C-alpha positions as a Python dict, from the first residue, in 0.01 Angstrom:
ca = {
    (1, 'S'): (0, 0, 0),
    (2, 'G'): (-18, 177, 382),
    (3, 'P'): (-172, 191, 731),
    (4, 'A'): (-532, 117, 737),
    (5, 'G'): (-598, 32, 1108),
    (6, 'K'): (-278, -37, 1098),
    (7, 'G'): (-307, -327, 763),
    (8, 'M'): (-77, -343, 481),
    (9, 'T'): (-115, -498, 146),
    (10, 'I'): (212, -725, -17),
    (11, 'E'): (160, -786, -386),
    (12, 'N'): (374, -963, -544),
    (13, 'G'): (470, -985, -883),
    (14, 'T'): (856, -1126, -887),
    (15, 'G'): (778, -1437, -1009),
    (16, 'Q'): (869, -1588, -689),
    (17, 'T'): (766, -1685, -374),
    (18, 'L'): (856, -1389, -125),
    (19, 'H'): (930, -1386, 226),
    (20, 'V'): (796, -1065, 432),
    (21, 'H'): (1017, -1044, 744),
    (22, 'F'): (843, -781, 1023),
    (23, 'S'): (1039, -691, 1291),
    (24, 'G'): (885, -437, 1623),
    (25, 'P'): (607, -416, 1826),
    (26, 'L'): (500, -732, 1653),
    (27, 'T'): (717, -990, 1453),
    (28, 'R'): (546, -1202, 1175),
    (29, 'T'): (668, -1360, 870),
    (30, 'V'): (410, -1371, 560),
    (31, 'V'): (468, -1553, 271),
    (32, 'V'): (356, -1431, -31),
    (33, 'P'): (337, -1642, -374),
    (34, 'D'): (438, -1468, -753),
    (35, 'G'): (134, -1358, -835),
    (36, 'R'): (-45, -1290, -537),
    (37, 'S'): (-83, -1022, -231),
    (38, 'E'): (-139, -1082, 142),
    (39, 'S'): (-324, -859, 429),
    (40, 'V'): (-114, -800, 715),
    (41, 'E'): (-234, -604, 1052),
    (42, 'L'): (10, -434, 1233),
    (43, 'A'): (59, -277, 1582),
    (44, 'V'): (120, 103, 1540),
    (45, 'G'): (493, 142, 1589),
    (46, 'E'): (810, 142, 1427),
    (47, 'Y'): (923, -138, 1195),
    (48, 'Q'): (1200, -297, 1054),
    (49, 'V'): (1133, -481, 760),
    (50, 'A'): (1307, -783, 543),
    (51, 'A'): (1184, -957, 209),
    (52, 'E'): (1343, -1188, 86),
    (53, 'V'): (1341, -1497, -173),
    (54, 'P'): (1434, -1826, -51),
    (55, 'G'): (1694, -2024, -207),
    (56, 'S'): (1764, -1764, -460),
    (57, 'R'): (2073, -1483, -523),
    (58, 'I'): (1870, -1203, -501),
    (59, 'I'): (2001, -997, -242),
    (60, 'P'): (1753, -938, 60),
    (61, 'F'): (1529, -595, 118),
    (62, 'Y'): (1560, -398, 432),
    (63, 'G'): (1371, -110, 546),
    (64, 'R'): (1217, 66, 830),
    (65, 'Q'): (883, 213, 829),
    (66, 'A'): (716, 355, 1135),
    (67, 'Y'): (303, 327, 1109),
    (68, 'Q'): (118, 611, 1397),
    (69, 'S'): (-243, 649, 1390),
    (70, 'F'): (-463, 797, 1653),
    (71, 'T'): (-780, 607, 1493),
    (72, 'H'): (-617, 263, 1562),
    (73, 'Y'): (-733, 220, 1889),
    (74, 'W'): (-1078, 353, 1739),
    (75, 'L'): (-1221, -9, 1713),
    (76, 'K'): (-1074, -202, 1932),
    (77, 'F'): (-1392, -303, 2116),
    (78, 'V'): (-1440, -605, 1905),
    (79, 'D'): (-1147, -744, 2144),
    (80, 'F'): (-1410, -834, 2347),
    (81, 'Y'): (-1497, -1111, 2179),
    (82, 'R'): (-1176, -1261, 2146),
    (83, 'D'): (-1077, -1538, 2388),
    (84, 'P'): (-863, -1397, 2635),
    (85, 'I'): (-1012, -1078, 2596),
    (86, 'L'): (-661, -801, 2465),
    (87, 'W'): (-734, -627, 2774),
    (88, 'R'): (-469, -378, 2737),
    (89, 'D'): (-576, -261, 2331),
    (90, 'V'): (-957, -263, 2482),
    (91, 'N'): (-830, -4, 2746),
    (92, 'E'): (-649, 188, 2489),
    (93, 'G'): (-975, 222, 2260),
    (94, 'I'): (-1181, 335, 2563),
    (95, 'G'): (-960, 570, 2617),
    (96, 'L'): (-905, 727, 2283),
    (97, 'Q'): (-1314, 739, 2306),
    (98, 'L'): (-1330, 931, 2620),
    (99, 'V'): (-1112, 1180, 2462),
    (100, 'Y'): (-1291, 1264, 2108),
    (101, 'V'): (-1605, 1300, 2388),
    (102, 'I'): (-1467, 1516, 2584),
    (103, 'V'): (-1282, 1723, 2295),
    (104, 'F'): (-1630, 1755, 2114),
    (105, 'L'): (-1876, 1796, 2384),
    (106, 'G'): (-1647, 2095, 2461),
    (107, 'A'): (-1641, 2177, 2142),
    (108, 'A'): (-2034, 2193, 2144),
    (109, 'W'): (-2071, 2323, 2476),
    (110, 'A'): (-1836, 2632, 2371),
    (111, 'N'): (-2044, 2709, 2073),
    (112, 'F'): (-2395, 2645, 2275),
    (113, 'T'): (-2278, 2924, 2503),
    (114, 'T'): (-2276, 3214, 2260),
    (115, 'K'): (-2571, 3145, 2115),
    (116, 'D'): (-2890, 3380, 2316),
    (117, 'I'): (-3174, 3112, 2281),
    (118, 'T'): (-3399, 3337, 2485),
    (119, 'S'): (-3558, 3550, 2181),
}
């Protein structure tokens, strides 16, 4: 379907078991049985994608997909609950939160300084 916190849903209606390979910031292989769908979480970045049906004469599909999102690290605080803690994602999430706070507080401050509240 598309990026959603960097997720993707793969639906298989081929009549065969489908193997989808991702190569990029993360390398994964997802097996999707016929008539099923699988959700895949991906980190932001550019991926090479290959889909194949093993043991058949179907020509594999190759493509390239880039996933970019400013909100990718928005909810990465949940990595505090992992063992081991993924500090890189947590730090990027905190950095993104700080940027949002600074931008929106700056906009609010600029708005309030133009108001006359003495009358």
